[in-house]
Amino acid sequence: MSEMDTLQTELLAQVEKAASLADLDAVRVSVLGKKGIITEKMKTLGSMAPEERKAAGQQFNTIKTAVSEAIEAKKEALEESEINARLTQEAVDITLPVRPEHQGRVHPLYQTYDEVIAIFGQMGFEVAEGPDIEDDFHNFTALNTPKDHPARQMQDTFYLQGEENGERFIVRTQTSAVQIRTMEAQKPPVRIIVPGRTYRCDYDATHAPMFHQVEGLIVDKTTNMAHLKGCLIEFVKTFFELDDVPVRFRPSFFPFTEPSAEMDIGCSRANGELKIGAGSDWLEILGCGMVHPNVLKACNIDPNEYQGFAFGIGLDRLAMLKYAIPDLRTFFESDLRWIRHYGFVPLDIPSTGAGLSMTGGNKR
Ligand code: DAH
């Protein structure tokens, strides 16, 4: 065997021996790289006699081609086996049980939101919304509470800094402001509920500076006080899941309703435990009344032609009562242990079976 044949055999053996792509590359560099064996041999051609150079050149090229081809073939083989090795190594066992994940909970307040919307939704109310930042007109004046009206003192208002046309904006103290916004935008018949955030400067176990109300408003030509009572009695029965709830309507005062009433539901408070539905005690749960003619006038609606009723319920209070949560402040502390205890598994259908909330939609 000639020297060249021996060299070729030896180089091909080196290629064959490479166990990884990195090994193979090292072989390539040592044979064909700038200072590789074949490259060095090529460099000697210049100093050879022409005859010798031709024969040697051919031989070197043959070796170069043979080794290059062998490297290519080996590279493909190695790549394939490396992929196969990775596939087996990284295979996922899809039969393994998944690790349990923490499922989020629905805040009891939003559960209550959904339940209330579902109940009134079934009665034909639509959901309306308004801004949290309000002006004096919508929150007070148009609700028959002009400046210097003593009723303004019933609501400890947060005023925003700065003035516009001599007026300071506020964060709304009541969702009643949306009564006005709705009647400005839409002529009767109106039949809306307004769940939303409200704000007052107050803080104890049953009051938070930010809290939630749901407002109700019906305006048409015939709605009267009997409808108001029927609607609210139906609501409390459905909400508290009771066949019968004793109720009483106590005369009260709100500037935007006349007559005005507060609704109490029957309860017992034996051994410090509050039970709704029966007993000799009463629990106030909402304010209501017939829409005051001045409110209709402020919205350019003729009170001789139209009438209706309104009500306002504290949503946080409803949630506290139904789900036996003693302190309102815990609602807003974002304590995960609390939400895991009091929260609801998502997609719990409201107990009325009334289906998903918000289907009524807000047409405004
Ligand atoms: N806006 C009243 C409040 O925050 C609640 C209320 C009472 C709303 C009577 C009404 C109503 O619509 O008719 O204290």
mmCIF file with all atom_site columns, C-alpha atoms and ligand atoms in Angstrom, residues 155 173-174 176 179 200 213 215-216 254 256-257 287-289 310-312, ligand 1:
data_model
loop_
_atom_site.group_PDB
_atom_site.id
_atom_site.type_symbol
_atom_site.label_atom_id
_atom_site.label_alt_id
_atom_site.label_comp_id
_atom_site.label_asym_id
_atom_site.label_entity_id
_atom_site.label_seq_id
_atom_site.pdbx_PDB_ins_code
_atom_site.Cartn_x
_atom_site.Cartn_y
_atom_site.Cartn_z
_atom_site.occupancy
_atom_site.B_iso_or_equiv
_atom_site.pdbx_formal_charge
_atom_site.auth_seq_id
_atom_site.auth_comp_id
_atom_site.auth_asym_id
_atom_site.auth_atom_id
_atom_site.pdbx_PDB_model_num
ATOM   1  C CA . GLN A 1 155 ? -72.851 61.745 52.888 1.00 0.00 ? 155 GLN A CA 1
ATOM   2  C CA . THR A 1 173 ? -71.148 59.080 47.054 1.00 0.00 ? 173 THR A CA 1
ATOM   3  C CA . GLN A 1 174 ? -74.023 57.109 45.558 1.00 0.00 ? 174 GLN A CA 1
ATOM   4  C CA . SER A 1 176 ? -77.987 57.386 42.238 1.00 0.00 ? 176 SER A CA 1
ATOM   5  C CA . GLN A 1 179 ? -80.161 57.657 37.431 1.00 0.00 ? 179 GLN A CA 1
ATOM   6  C CA . ARG A 1 200 ? -67.501 58.181 51.520 1.00 0.00 ? 200 ARG A CA 1
ATOM   7  C CA . GLN A 1 213 ? -74.093 49.873 45.826 1.00 0.00 ? 213 GLN A CA 1
ATOM   8  C CA . GLU A 1 215 ? -79.144 51.315 42.313 1.00 0.00 ? 215 GLU A CA 1
ATOM   9  C CA . GLY A 1 216 ? -82.477 50.516 40.701 1.00 0.00 ? 216 GLY A CA 1
ATOM   10 C CA . PHE A 1 254 ? -84.277 60.829 50.652 1.00 0.00 ? 254 PHE A CA 1
ATOM   11 C CA . PHE A 1 256 ? -84.727 62.227 45.353 1.00 0.00 ? 256 PHE A CA 1
ATOM   12 C CA . THR A 1 257 ? -87.799 60.169 46.308 1.00 0.00 ? 257 THR A CA 1
ATOM   13 C CA . GLY A 1 287 ? -83.591 52.672 50.776 1.00 0.00 ? 287 GLY A CA 1
ATOM   14 C CA . CYS A 1 288 ? -86.286 53.272 48.192 1.00 0.00 ? 288 CYS A CA 1
ATOM   15 C CA . GLY A 1 289 ? -89.180 55.442 47.097 1.00 0.00 ? 289 GLY A CA 1
ATOM   16 C CA . ALA A 1 310 ? -85.968 53.896 42.692 1.00 0.00 ? 310 ALA A CA 1
ATOM   17 C CA . PHE A 1 311 ? -83.988 51.969 45.255 1.00 0.00 ? 311 PHE A CA 1
ATOM   18 C CA . GLY A 1 312 ? -80.424 51.746 46.537 1.00 0.00 ? 312 GLY A CA 1
HETATM 19 N N1 . DAH B 2 .   ? -78.519 56.891 47.418 1.00 0.00 ? 1   DAH B N1 1
HETATM 20 C C1 . DAH B 2 .   ? -78.965 56.491 48.727 1.00 0.00 ? 1   DAH B C1 1
HETATM 21 C C2 . DAH B 2 .   ? -77.766 56.379 49.622 1.00 0.00 ? 1   DAH B C2 1
HETATM 22 O O1 . DAH B 2 .   ? -76.686 56.208 49.155 1.00 0.00 ? 1   DAH B O1 1
HETATM 23 C C3 . DAH B 2 .   ? -79.671 55.140 48.648 1.00 0.00 ? 1   DAH B C3 1
HETATM 24 C C4 . DAH B 2 .   ? -80.989 55.245 47.959 1.00 0.00 ? 1   DAH B C4 1
HETATM 25 C C5 . DAH B 2 .   ? -82.126 55.453 48.721 1.00 0.00 ? 1   DAH B C5 1
HETATM 26 C C6 . DAH B 2 .   ? -81.077 55.173 46.593 1.00 0.00 ? 1   DAH B C6 1
HETATM 27 C C7 . DAH B 2 .   ? -83.365 55.582 48.111 1.00 0.00 ? 1   DAH B C7 1
HETATM 28 C C8 . DAH B 2 .   ? -82.319 55.275 45.973 1.00 0.00 ? 1   DAH B C8 1
HETATM 29 C C9 . DAH B 2 .   ? -83.452 55.476 46.763 1.00 0.00 ? 1   DAH B C9 1
HETATM 30 O O2 . DAH B 2 .   ? -82.471 55.202 44.665 1.00 0.00 ? 1   DAH B O2 1
HETATM 31 O O3 . DAH B 2 .   ? -84.644 55.592 46.142 1.00 0.00 ? 1   DAH B O3 1
HETATM 32 O O4 . DAH B 2 .   ? -77.917 56.476 50.804 1.00 0.00 ? 1   DAH B O4 1
#
